[in-house]
Amino acid sequence: MSWETIRAYDFRGAAGRLREGLIRVRDGRVWRWSCVVVAGLVGGWLGLALAGQVVTPIGPADVTLSLSPQWHGETVVNVAPLGQLAFDTHNAPLRLEATISDIRLSAAQEMFADPDAINRMAAGIGSDLREGVIALIVRSLLAAVLGAALMGLLLFRSAWRALAGAGVSLAVLVGSGAAAGLTFNPSAIAEPRYTGLIAGAPQVVGSAEEVVGRFSEYQEQLAGLVGNVAMIYEATSTLPVYEEDESVIRVLHVSDIQLNPASWSIIRTLREQYAADLIVDSGDLTDRGSAAEDVFADEIGKLDVPYVWVRGRHDSMGTQRAVEAQPNAVVLDGDVLEVAGLTLYGAGDPRYTPDATRLNPTLQGVAALGEEQAAEVIGSQEEVDLVLMHTGTQAEAFDGVVPLVLTGGDHRRSTRLTDLGTRFLVQGSTGGAGLRGLDHGTGRPTPYQASVLYFDSETGRLQARDDIDLGGVGLTSAQVERHIEADPDRSLGEPDPDAEEEGREDRRTP
């Protein structure tokens, strides 16, 4: 090559073309590796979402532990149907979630039979939890790596890129776990964030510091509550059933649940044991009737029979709409309806006590409303089998109009048969007076109470009832008492000289 040729060659242009080529090569490589990284992250996230959870036994419960990516690291405990507790335990993009998925009856019964069992359970919870977390970490690593590898194979058709994506996922998860371990703050458990119904927990059971300071007392209450749950299963397995045939309509009467989630286990057990055809609830489902409490009504939809309900003094119109939204709910508010072979009339309580700004009717006003409603039933010419209301003040006007009136509101069961032939049955609190019943400082715990009523399917008249009582928190009693109606086909509106004496005998609470 001559000097003239070299001088004529455009070195500057060649350098520019070479630089552009190198940039294209570099940009292509960066793009490919960026795709590998994104695929690894997405695949790892999908793997965690699909398989990043384990079920581990902790005490008498089976707890589902899961791990998922989240910008704000936290530990969440789900307490269905009450809501969630969230703790700012670490500063890493990971969310650890624990959900109680099942209560093992055998373990609960063991604690009930042996008081020392709860101490052994408490001693073993730490190791149970540690084993569960280790199993969760191993499973999460495998799920994330496998998810990233499969994503890489699907997108790139290359084993090397799939392995690279799996490595990215593994590195990110290990790094996040290390950051969570280094920033873990155990004191965060004393400062939980409450969401859902459990937001009222600090007001009901006290602050976290009080719980820690009174641990022995709370442990004793927990043992009693677990014992009650075990007792209801044990007691109902041997309860008598009244004439199990199609000529009898079985009605489970509950009342004043007042936001106690333990009530749903009791109601479901009694409904199944007695094969109840319907459930009637005489109100006060919630504690304050707030929008946050509406989710509590969702448990009604999980029952397999009609659920007839009237509004109580603690239930708002929002609560009523939440109940109406359940597929099996029948809300009575000035209506006569036939449900499961019985003709019922019911109306909500006109008062709403949680709202201090609302002008509630006086007792005289409530009684006057009841008289208007009784006159409407008389004028309708309907043969009503039972009236369902929340308060006896409103229902008193139905004396001599219908054979049976069911109410609640008093938190203690009582009954009387009037000289006009109407039986008034006031149901106790099926919620043990609600979440506040957990507080032993208010005196003797309120018992859980419910009744199973047996009606003749032809006449619609009450034939007998079983009154069921469970000891409140800290107590372990369970009792069932059978009552037979002496004259189920009695006439209405005519004085019965024997009614007053029978009423005095039957007012006793088992």
PDB file of C-alpha atoms in Angstrom, residues 83-358:
ATOM      1  CA  GLY A  83     -59.286  -8.292  60.127  1.00  0.00           C
ATOM      2  CA  GLN A  84     -55.508  -7.880  60.169  1.00  0.00           C
ATOM      3  CA  LEU A  85     -52.632  -6.897  62.418  1.00  0.00           C
ATOM      4  CA  ALA A  86     -49.579  -5.457  60.620  1.00  0.00           C
ATOM      5  CA  PHE A  87     -46.131  -4.948  62.183  1.00  0.00           C
ATOM      6  CA  ASP A  88     -43.215  -2.908  60.765  1.00  0.00           C
ATOM      7  CA  THR A  89     -40.718  -5.595  61.688  1.00  0.00           C
ATOM      8  CA  HIS A  90     -38.094  -5.068  58.955  1.00  0.00           C
ATOM      9  CA  ASN A  91     -36.847  -2.761  56.198  1.00  0.00           C
ATOM     10  CA  ALA A  92     -36.705  -5.020  53.188  1.00  0.00           C
ATOM     11  CA  PRO A  93     -39.024  -5.523  50.185  1.00  0.00           C
ATOM     12  CA  LEU A  94     -40.633  -8.656  51.633  1.00  0.00           C
ATOM     13  CA  ARG A  95     -44.027  -9.286  53.228  1.00  0.00           C
ATOM     14  CA  LEU A  96     -44.405 -12.180  55.660  1.00  0.00           C
ATOM     15  CA  GLU A  97     -48.039 -13.179  56.154  1.00  0.00           C
ATOM     16  CA  ALA A  98     -49.526 -15.622  58.664  1.00  0.00           C
ATOM     17  CA  THR A  99     -53.142 -16.824  58.430  1.00  0.00           C
ATOM     18  CA  ILE A 100     -54.873 -19.221  60.829  1.00  0.00           C
ATOM     19  CA  SER A 101     -56.324 -21.748  58.408  1.00  0.00           C
ATOM     20  CA  ASP A 102     -57.738 -24.338  60.815  1.00  0.00           C
ATOM     21  CA  ILE A 103     -58.183 -25.140  64.508  1.00  0.00           C
ATOM     22  CA  ARG A 104     -57.367 -28.776  65.236  1.00  0.00           C
ATOM     23  CA  LEU A 105     -60.128 -30.034  67.517  1.00  0.00           C
ATOM     24  CA  SER A 106     -58.043 -32.845  69.009  1.00  0.00           C
ATOM     25  CA  ALA A 107     -55.397 -30.412  70.252  1.00  0.00           C
ATOM     26  CA  ALA A 108     -58.060 -28.052  71.635  1.00  0.00           C
ATOM     27  CA  GLN A 109     -59.759 -30.902  73.467  1.00  0.00           C
ATOM     28  CA  GLU A 110     -56.427 -32.013  74.924  1.00  0.00           C
ATOM     29  CA  MET A 111     -55.919 -28.541  76.392  1.00  0.00           C
ATOM     30  CA  PHE A 112     -59.452 -28.612  77.745  1.00  0.00           C
ATOM     31  CA  ALA A 113     -58.916 -31.992  79.432  1.00  0.00           C
ATOM     32  CA  ASP A 114     -55.457 -31.146  80.793  1.00  0.00           C
ATOM     33  CA  PRO A 115     -54.894 -27.576  82.126  1.00  0.00           C
ATOM     34  CA  ASP A 116     -51.115 -28.106  81.956  1.00  0.00           C
ATOM     35  CA  ALA A 117     -51.375 -28.696  78.216  1.00  0.00           C
ATOM     36  CA  ILE A 118     -51.639 -24.963  77.479  1.00  0.00           C
ATOM     37  CA  ASN A 119     -48.314 -24.390  79.256  1.00  0.00           C
ATOM     38  CA  ARG A 120     -46.691 -27.131  77.198  1.00  0.00           C
ATOM     39  CA  MET A 121     -48.221 -25.618  74.081  1.00  0.00           C
ATOM     40  CA  ALA A 122     -46.872 -22.149  74.952  1.00  0.00           C
ATOM     41  CA  ALA A 123     -43.397 -23.610  75.502  1.00  0.00           C
ATOM     42  CA  GLY A 124     -43.442 -25.288  72.098  1.00  0.00           C
ATOM     43  CA  ILE A 125     -44.817 -22.397  70.046  1.00  0.00           C
ATOM     44  CA  GLY A 126     -41.358 -20.882  69.555  1.00  0.00           C
ATOM     45  CA  SER A 127     -39.899 -24.045  68.045  1.00  0.00           C
ATOM     46  CA  ASP A 128     -43.049 -24.625  65.951  1.00  0.00           C
ATOM     47  CA  LEU A 129     -42.787 -21.126  64.537  1.00  0.00           C
ATOM     48  CA  ARG A 130     -39.055 -21.447  63.893  1.00  0.00           C
ATOM     49  CA  GLU A 131     -39.542 -24.705  61.990  1.00  0.00           C
ATOM     50  CA  GLY A 132     -42.364 -23.158  59.980  1.00  0.00           C
ATOM     51  CA  VAL A 133     -40.288 -20.111  59.001  1.00  0.00           C
ATOM     52  CA  ILE A 134     -37.328 -22.296  57.961  1.00  0.00           C
ATOM     53  CA  ALA A 135     -39.629 -24.451  55.835  1.00  0.00           C
ATOM     54  CA  LEU A 136     -41.101 -21.290  54.308  1.00  0.00           C
ATOM     55  CA  ILE A 137     -37.664 -19.900  53.418  1.00  0.00           C
ATOM     56  CA  VAL A 138     -36.562 -23.141  51.743  1.00  0.00           C
ATOM     57  CA  ARG A 139     -39.826 -23.492  49.833  1.00  0.00           C
ATOM     58  CA  SER A 140     -39.770 -19.825  48.773  1.00  0.00           C
ATOM     59  CA  LEU A 141     -36.209 -20.096  47.442  1.00  0.00           C
ATOM     60  CA  LEU A 142     -37.088 -23.197  45.443  1.00  0.00           C
ATOM     61  CA  ALA A 143     -40.325 -21.657  44.151  1.00  0.00           C
ATOM     62  CA  ALA A 144     -38.632 -18.413  43.091  1.00  0.00           C
ATOM     63  CA  VAL A 145     -35.695 -20.141  41.381  1.00  0.00           C
ATOM     64  CA  LEU A 146     -37.936 -22.616  39.566  1.00  0.00           C
ATOM     65  CA  GLY A 147     -40.345 -19.880  38.509  1.00  0.00           C
ATOM     66  CA  ALA A 148     -37.507 -17.749  37.110  1.00  0.00           C
ATOM     67  CA  ALA A 149     -35.962 -20.722  35.269  1.00  0.00           C
ATOM     68  CA  LEU A 150     -39.265 -21.677  33.650  1.00  0.00           C
ATOM     69  CA  MET A 151     -39.882 -18.076  32.627  1.00  0.00           C
ATOM     70  CA  GLY A 152     -36.430 -17.944  31.032  1.00  0.00           C
ATOM     71  CA  LEU A 153     -37.002 -21.158  29.076  1.00  0.00           C
ATOM     72  CA  LEU A 154     -40.371 -19.947  27.816  1.00  0.00           C
ATOM     73  CA  LEU A 155     -39.084 -16.555  26.695  1.00  0.00           C
ATOM     74  CA  PHE A 156     -35.550 -17.266  25.442  1.00  0.00           C
ATOM     75  CA  ARG A 157     -35.486 -21.010  24.632  1.00  0.00           C
ATOM     76  CA  SER A 158     -32.008 -20.975  26.156  1.00  0.00           C
ATOM     77  CA  ALA A 159     -30.842 -23.006  29.142  1.00  0.00           C
ATOM     78  CA  TRP A 160     -28.033 -20.557  29.894  1.00  0.00           C
ATOM     79  CA  ARG A 161     -30.351 -17.562  29.997  1.00  0.00           C
ATOM     80  CA  ALA A 162     -32.854 -19.536  32.067  1.00  0.00           C
ATOM     81  CA  LEU A 163     -30.102 -20.321  34.576  1.00  0.00           C
ATOM     82  CA  ALA A 164     -29.026 -16.697  34.562  1.00  0.00           C
ATOM     83  CA  GLY A 165     -32.594 -15.578  35.309  1.00  0.00           C
ATOM     84  CA  ALA A 166     -32.816 -18.126  38.134  1.00  0.00           C
ATOM     85  CA  GLY A 167     -29.558 -16.753  39.523  1.00  0.00           C
ATOM     86  CA  VAL A 168     -30.924 -13.227  39.442  1.00  0.00           C
ATOM     87  CA  SER A 169     -34.072 -14.312  41.305  1.00  0.00           C
ATOM     88  CA  LEU A 170     -32.018 -16.236  43.869  1.00  0.00           C
ATOM     89  CA  ALA A 171     -29.660 -13.319  44.435  1.00  0.00           C
ATOM     90  CA  VAL A 172     -32.489 -10.803  44.894  1.00  0.00           C
ATOM     91  CA  LEU A 173     -34.412 -13.043  47.296  1.00  0.00           C
ATOM     92  CA  VAL A 174     -31.317 -13.909  49.357  1.00  0.00           C
ATOM     93  CA  GLY A 175     -30.330 -10.240  49.457  1.00  0.00           C
ATOM     94  CA  SER A 176     -33.806  -9.198  50.555  1.00  0.00           C
ATOM     95  CA  GLY A 177     -33.851 -11.899  53.213  1.00  0.00           C
ATOM     96  CA  ALA A 178     -30.468 -10.794  54.513  1.00  0.00           C
ATOM     97  CA  ALA A 179     -31.662  -7.180  54.639  1.00  0.00           C
ATOM     98  CA  ALA A 180     -34.791  -8.275  56.524  1.00  0.00           C
ATOM     99  CA  GLY A 181     -32.668 -10.177  59.037  1.00  0.00           C
ATOM    100  CA  LEU A 182     -30.269  -7.289  59.560  1.00  0.00           C
ATOM    101  CA  THR A 183     -33.044  -4.720  60.017  1.00  0.00           C
ATOM    102  CA  PHE A 184     -35.403  -6.933  62.047  1.00  0.00           C
ATOM    103  CA  ASN A 185     -36.977  -4.982  64.910  1.00  0.00           C
ATOM    104  CA  PRO A 186     -38.593  -7.274  67.540  1.00  0.00           C
ATOM    105  CA  SER A 187     -40.004  -4.304  69.461  1.00  0.00           C
ATOM    106  CA  ALA A 188     -42.339  -3.583  66.523  1.00  0.00           C
ATOM    107  CA  ILE A 189     -44.700  -6.270  67.836  1.00  0.00           C
ATOM    108  CA  ALA A 190     -45.789  -3.830  70.557  1.00  0.00           C
ATOM    109  CA  GLU A 191     -46.977  -1.310  67.918  1.00  0.00           C
ATOM    110  CA  PRO A 192     -49.371  -3.136  65.583  1.00  0.00           C
ATOM    111  CA  ARG A 193     -51.598  -1.482  62.979  1.00  0.00           C
ATOM    112  CA  TYR A 194     -55.179  -2.756  63.161  1.00  0.00           C
ATOM    113  CA  THR A 195     -57.436  -2.947  60.114  1.00  0.00           C
ATOM    114  CA  GLY A 196     -60.966  -4.321  59.794  1.00  0.00           C
ATOM    115  CA  LEU A 197     -63.139  -5.252  62.759  1.00  0.00           C
ATOM    116  CA  ILE A 198     -60.119  -5.855  64.958  1.00  0.00           C
ATOM    117  CA  ALA A 199     -59.439  -2.108  64.879  1.00  0.00           C
ATOM    118  CA  GLY A 200     -61.471  -1.972  68.090  1.00  0.00           C
ATOM    119  CA  ALA A 201     -59.208  -4.471  69.844  1.00  0.00           C
ATOM    120  CA  PRO A 202     -57.112  -1.931  71.802  1.00  0.00           C
ATOM    121  CA  GLN A 203     -60.266  -0.488  73.347  1.00  0.00           C
ATOM    122  CA  VAL A 204     -61.660  -3.956  74.108  1.00  0.00           C
ATOM    123  CA  VAL A 205     -58.687  -5.838  75.545  1.00  0.00           C
ATOM    124  CA  GLY A 206     -56.239  -3.038  76.323  1.00  0.00           C
ATOM    125  CA  SER A 207     -52.920  -1.977  74.865  1.00  0.00           C
ATOM    126  CA  ALA A 208     -50.082  -4.296  73.912  1.00  0.00           C
ATOM    127  CA  GLU A 209     -48.141  -3.220  77.012  1.00  0.00           C
ATOM    128  CA  GLU A 210     -51.062  -4.216  79.243  1.00  0.00           C
ATOM    129  CA  VAL A 211     -51.311  -7.567  77.510  1.00  0.00           C
ATOM    130  CA  VAL A 212     -47.623  -8.244  78.153  1.00  0.00           C
ATOM    131  CA  GLY A 213     -47.884  -7.046  81.751  1.00  0.00           C
ATOM    132  CA  ARG A 214     -50.920  -9.274  82.478  1.00  0.00           C
ATOM    133  CA  PHE A 215     -49.812 -12.280  80.440  1.00  0.00           C
ATOM    134  CA  SER A 216     -50.763 -14.855  83.070  1.00  0.00           C
ATOM    135  CA  GLU A 217     -54.329 -13.547  83.286  1.00  0.00           C
ATOM    136  CA  TYR A 218     -54.726 -13.472  79.520  1.00  0.00           C
ATOM    137  CA  GLN A 219     -53.305 -16.979  79.266  1.00  0.00           C
ATOM    138  CA  GLU A 220     -55.940 -18.211  81.722  1.00  0.00           C
ATOM    139  CA  GLN A 221     -58.709 -16.492  79.736  1.00  0.00           C
ATOM    140  CA  LEU A 222     -57.390 -18.020  76.523  1.00  0.00           C
ATOM    141  CA  ALA A 223     -57.491 -21.471  78.103  1.00  0.00           C
ATOM    142  CA  GLY A 224     -61.107 -20.912  79.140  1.00  0.00           C
ATOM    143  CA  LEU A 225     -62.122 -19.700  75.679  1.00  0.00           C
ATOM    144  CA  VAL A 226     -60.464 -22.664  73.970  1.00  0.00           C
ATOM    145  CA  GLY A 227     -62.136 -24.922  76.511  1.00  0.00           C
ATOM    146  CA  ASN A 228     -65.537 -23.457  75.653  1.00  0.00           C
ATOM    147  CA  VAL A 229     -65.024 -24.080  71.941  1.00  0.00           C
ATOM    148  CA  ALA A 230     -64.027 -27.667  72.648  1.00  0.00           C
ATOM    149  CA  MET A 231     -66.963 -28.074  75.040  1.00  0.00           C
ATOM    150  CA  ILE A 232     -69.583 -27.004  72.507  1.00  0.00           C
ATOM    151  CA  TYR A 233     -68.379 -29.680  70.094  1.00  0.00           C
ATOM    152  CA  GLU A 234     -68.330 -32.281  72.841  1.00  0.00           C
ATOM    153  CA  ALA A 235     -71.713 -31.304  74.290  1.00  0.00           C
ATOM    154  CA  THR A 236     -73.587 -31.099  71.000  1.00  0.00           C
ATOM    155  CA  SER A 237     -72.452 -34.563  69.985  1.00  0.00           C
ATOM    156  CA  THR A 238     -74.815 -36.035  72.585  1.00  0.00           C
ATOM    157  CA  LEU A 239     -77.655 -33.503  72.579  1.00  0.00           C
ATOM    158  CA  PRO A 240     -81.175 -34.951  72.217  1.00  0.00           C
ATOM    159  CA  VAL A 241     -83.068 -34.333  68.991  1.00  0.00           C
ATOM    160  CA  TYR A 242     -86.829 -33.787  69.064  1.00  0.00           C
ATOM    161  CA  GLU A 243     -88.765 -36.116  66.734  1.00  0.00           C
ATOM    162  CA  GLU A 244     -86.550 -36.204  63.705  1.00  0.00           C
ATOM    163  CA  ASP A 245     -89.201 -36.287  60.974  1.00  0.00           C
ATOM    164  CA  GLU A 246     -90.743 -34.005  58.365  1.00  0.00           C
ATOM    165  CA  SER A 247     -93.671 -33.038  60.612  1.00  0.00           C
ATOM    166  CA  VAL A 248     -91.346 -30.896  62.749  1.00  0.00           C
ATOM    167  CA  ILE A 249     -89.797 -27.564  61.749  1.00  0.00           C
ATOM    168  CA  ARG A 250     -86.610 -26.808  63.674  1.00  0.00           C
ATOM    169  CA  VAL A 251     -85.694 -23.179  64.307  1.00  0.00           C
ATOM    170  CA  LEU A 252     -82.451 -22.006  65.904  1.00  0.00           C
ATOM    171  CA  HIS A 253     -83.043 -18.758  67.826  1.00  0.00           C
ATOM    172  CA  VAL A 254     -79.971 -16.554  68.391  1.00  0.00           C
ATOM    173  CA  SER A 255     -79.580 -12.944  69.480  1.00  0.00           C
ATOM    174  CA  ASP A 256     -77.156 -10.202  70.536  1.00  0.00           C
ATOM    175  CA  ILE A 257     -74.065 -11.619  68.840  1.00  0.00           C
ATOM    176  CA  GLN A 258     -72.512  -8.144  69.019  1.00  0.00           C
ATOM    177  CA  LEU A 259     -69.465  -8.727  66.858  1.00  0.00           C
ATOM    178  CA  ASN A 260     -68.170 -11.850  68.618  1.00  0.00           C
ATOM    179  CA  PRO A 261     -66.644 -14.126  65.930  1.00  0.00           C
ATOM    180  CA  ALA A 262     -66.780 -17.154  68.267  1.00  0.00           C
ATOM    181  CA  SER A 263     -70.568 -17.071  67.859  1.00  0.00           C
ATOM    182  CA  TRP A 264     -70.394 -18.283  64.268  1.00  0.00           C
ATOM    183  CA  SER A 265     -68.687 -21.536  65.309  1.00  0.00           C
ATOM    184  CA  ILE A 266     -71.397 -22.113  67.901  1.00  0.00           C
ATOM    185  CA  ILE A 267     -74.207 -21.296  65.457  1.00  0.00           C
ATOM    186  CA  ARG A 268     -72.792 -23.552  62.725  1.00  0.00           C
ATOM    187  CA  THR A 269     -72.340 -26.423  65.182  1.00  0.00           C
ATOM    188  CA  LEU A 270     -75.869 -26.139  66.575  1.00  0.00           C
ATOM    189  CA  ARG A 271     -77.409 -25.794  63.125  1.00  0.00           C
ATOM    190  CA  GLU A 272     -75.690 -28.955  61.920  1.00  0.00           C
ATOM    191  CA  GLN A 273     -76.284 -30.955  65.107  1.00  0.00           C
ATOM    192  CA  TYR A 274     -79.980 -30.129  65.265  1.00  0.00           C
ATOM    193  CA  ALA A 275     -80.536 -30.039  61.490  1.00  0.00           C
ATOM    194  CA  ALA A 276     -82.211 -26.631  61.866  1.00  0.00           C
ATOM    195  CA  ASP A 277     -84.453 -25.601  58.978  1.00  0.00           C
ATOM    196  CA  LEU A 278     -83.890 -21.905  59.593  1.00  0.00           C
ATOM    197  CA  ILE A 279     -82.164 -19.487  61.953  1.00  0.00           C
ATOM    198  CA  VAL A 280     -83.864 -16.450  63.486  1.00  0.00           C
ATOM    199  CA  ASP A 281     -81.789 -13.607  64.918  1.00  0.00           C
ATOM    200  CA  SER A 282     -83.479 -10.982  67.093  1.00  0.00           C
ATOM    201  CA  GLY A 283     -80.884  -8.298  66.459  1.00  0.00           C
ATOM    202  CA  ASP A 284     -77.721  -6.573  67.700  1.00  0.00           C
ATOM    203  CA  LEU A 285     -75.492  -8.386  65.230  1.00  0.00           C
ATOM    204  CA  THR A 286     -72.855  -5.634  65.497  1.00  0.00           C
ATOM    205  CA  ASP A 287     -71.477  -3.417  68.248  1.00  0.00           C
ATOM    206  CA  ARG A 288     -71.698   0.055  66.694  1.00  0.00           C
ATOM    207  CA  GLY A 289     -73.246  -0.554  63.284  1.00  0.00           C
ATOM    208  CA  SER A 290     -70.260   1.061  61.532  1.00  0.00           C
ATOM    209  CA  ALA A 291     -69.260   0.480  57.914  1.00  0.00           C
ATOM    210  CA  ALA A 292     -66.140  -1.386  59.072  1.00  0.00           C
ATOM    211  CA  GLU A 293     -68.386  -3.925  60.813  1.00  0.00           C
ATOM    212  CA  ASP A 294     -70.400  -4.726  57.662  1.00  0.00           C
ATOM    213  CA  VAL A 295     -67.974  -7.507  56.708  1.00  0.00           C
ATOM    214  CA  PHE A 296     -69.066  -9.385  59.846  1.00  0.00           C
ATOM    215  CA  ALA A 297     -72.401 -10.101  58.139  1.00  0.00           C
ATOM    216  CA  ASP A 298     -70.600 -12.108  55.431  1.00  0.00           C
ATOM    217  CA  GLU A 299     -70.538 -15.089  57.796  1.00  0.00           C
ATOM    218  CA  ILE A 300     -74.336 -15.323  57.404  1.00  0.00           C
ATOM    219  CA  GLY A 301     -73.880 -16.271  53.772  1.00  0.00           C
ATOM    220  CA  LYS A 302     -71.820 -19.313  54.774  1.00  0.00           C
ATOM    221  CA  LEU A 303     -74.786 -20.888  56.572  1.00  0.00           C
ATOM    222  CA  ASP A 304     -76.839 -23.301  54.474  1.00  0.00           C
ATOM    223  CA  VAL A 305     -80.320 -22.325  55.710  1.00  0.00           C
ATOM    224  CA  PRO A 306     -82.473 -19.169  55.650  1.00  0.00           C
ATOM    225  CA  TYR A 307     -81.290 -16.579  58.182  1.00  0.00           C
ATOM    226  CA  VAL A 308     -84.175 -14.391  59.383  1.00  0.00           C
ATOM    227  CA  TRP A 309     -82.999 -11.145  61.022  1.00  0.00           C
ATOM    228  CA  VAL A 310     -84.353  -7.940  62.536  1.00  0.00           C
ATOM    229  CA  ARG A 311     -82.389  -4.807  63.339  1.00  0.00           C
ATOM    230  CA  GLY A 312     -81.342  -4.239  66.965  1.00  0.00           C
ATOM    231  CA  ARG A 313     -80.387  -1.090  68.841  1.00  0.00           C
ATOM    232  CA  HIS A 314     -76.697  -1.529  67.928  1.00  0.00           C
ATOM    233  CA  ASP A 315     -77.403  -2.169  64.226  1.00  0.00           C
ATOM    234  CA  SER A 316     -77.557   0.657  61.702  1.00  0.00           C
ATOM    235  CA  MET A 317     -79.370   0.768  58.370  1.00  0.00           C
ATOM    236  CA  GLY A 318     -75.955   0.088  56.849  1.00  0.00           C
ATOM    237  CA  THR A 319     -75.830  -3.126  58.889  1.00  0.00           C
ATOM    238  CA  GLN A 320     -79.281  -4.006  57.556  1.00  0.00           C
ATOM    239  CA  ARG A 321     -78.117  -3.527  53.969  1.00  0.00           C
ATOM    240  CA  ALA A 322     -75.056  -5.706  54.652  1.00  0.00           C
ATOM    241  CA  VAL A 323     -77.316  -8.485  55.957  1.00  0.00           C
ATOM    242  CA  GLU A 324     -79.718  -8.099  53.017  1.00  0.00           C
ATOM    243  CA  ALA A 325     -76.766  -8.628  50.653  1.00  0.00           C
ATOM    244  CA  GLN A 326     -76.314 -12.210  51.915  1.00  0.00           C
ATOM    245  CA  PRO A 327     -77.934 -14.787  49.600  1.00  0.00           C
ATOM    246  CA  ASN A 328     -79.723 -16.688  52.394  1.00  0.00           C
ATOM    247  CA  ALA A 329     -80.756 -13.684  54.518  1.00  0.00           C
ATOM    248  CA  VAL A 330     -84.383 -12.679  55.132  1.00  0.00           C
ATOM    249  CA  VAL A 331     -84.613  -9.215  56.684  1.00  0.00           C
ATOM    250  CA  LEU A 332     -87.941  -8.383  58.325  1.00  0.00           C
ATOM    251  CA  ASP A 333     -88.787  -4.715  58.769  1.00  0.00           C
ATOM    252  CA  GLY A 334     -92.572  -4.467  58.987  1.00  0.00           C
ATOM    253  CA  ASP A 335     -93.144  -7.536  56.804  1.00  0.00           C
ATOM    254  CA  VAL A 336     -95.151 -10.758  56.973  1.00  0.00           C
ATOM    255  CA  LEU A 337     -93.332 -13.551  55.156  1.00  0.00           C
ATOM    256  CA  GLU A 338     -93.468 -17.330  54.970  1.00  0.00           C
ATOM    257  CA  VAL A 339     -90.085 -18.937  55.521  1.00  0.00           C
ATOM    258  CA  ALA A 340     -89.454 -22.699  55.737  1.00  0.00           C
ATOM    259  CA  GLY A 341     -93.153 -23.393  56.328  1.00  0.00           C
ATOM    260  CA  LEU A 342     -93.695 -20.778  59.067  1.00  0.00           C
ATOM    261  CA  THR A 343     -95.408 -17.394  58.756  1.00  0.00           C
ATOM    262  CA  LEU A 344     -93.336 -14.700  60.454  1.00  0.00           C
ATOM    263  CA  TYR A 345     -93.720 -11.011  61.182  1.00  0.00           C
ATOM    264  CA  GLY A 346     -90.793  -8.886  62.236  1.00  0.00           C
ATOM    265  CA  ALA A 347     -89.655  -5.286  62.542  1.00  0.00           C
ATOM    266  CA  GLY A 348     -86.415  -3.541  63.439  1.00  0.00           C
ATOM    267  CA  ASP A 349     -85.839  -1.537  66.602  1.00  0.00           C
ATOM    268  CA  PRO A 350     -86.492   2.155  65.822  1.00  0.00           C
ATOM    269  CA  ARG A 351     -83.603   3.224  68.080  1.00  0.00           C
ATOM    270  CA  TYR A 352     -79.921   3.397  67.154  1.00  0.00           C
ATOM    271  CA  THR A 353     -77.941   3.973  70.344  1.00  0.00           C
ATOM    272  CA  PRO A 354     -74.353   4.313  68.981  1.00  0.00           C
ATOM    273  CA  ASP A 355     -75.289   7.585  67.229  1.00  0.00           C
ATOM    274  CA  ALA A 356     -75.391  10.216  69.963  1.00  0.00           C
ATOM    275  CA  THR A 357     -76.573  12.861  67.467  1.00  0.00           C
ATOM    276  CA  ARG A 358     -79.745  10.922  66.641  1.00  0.00           C
TER     277      ARG A 358
END
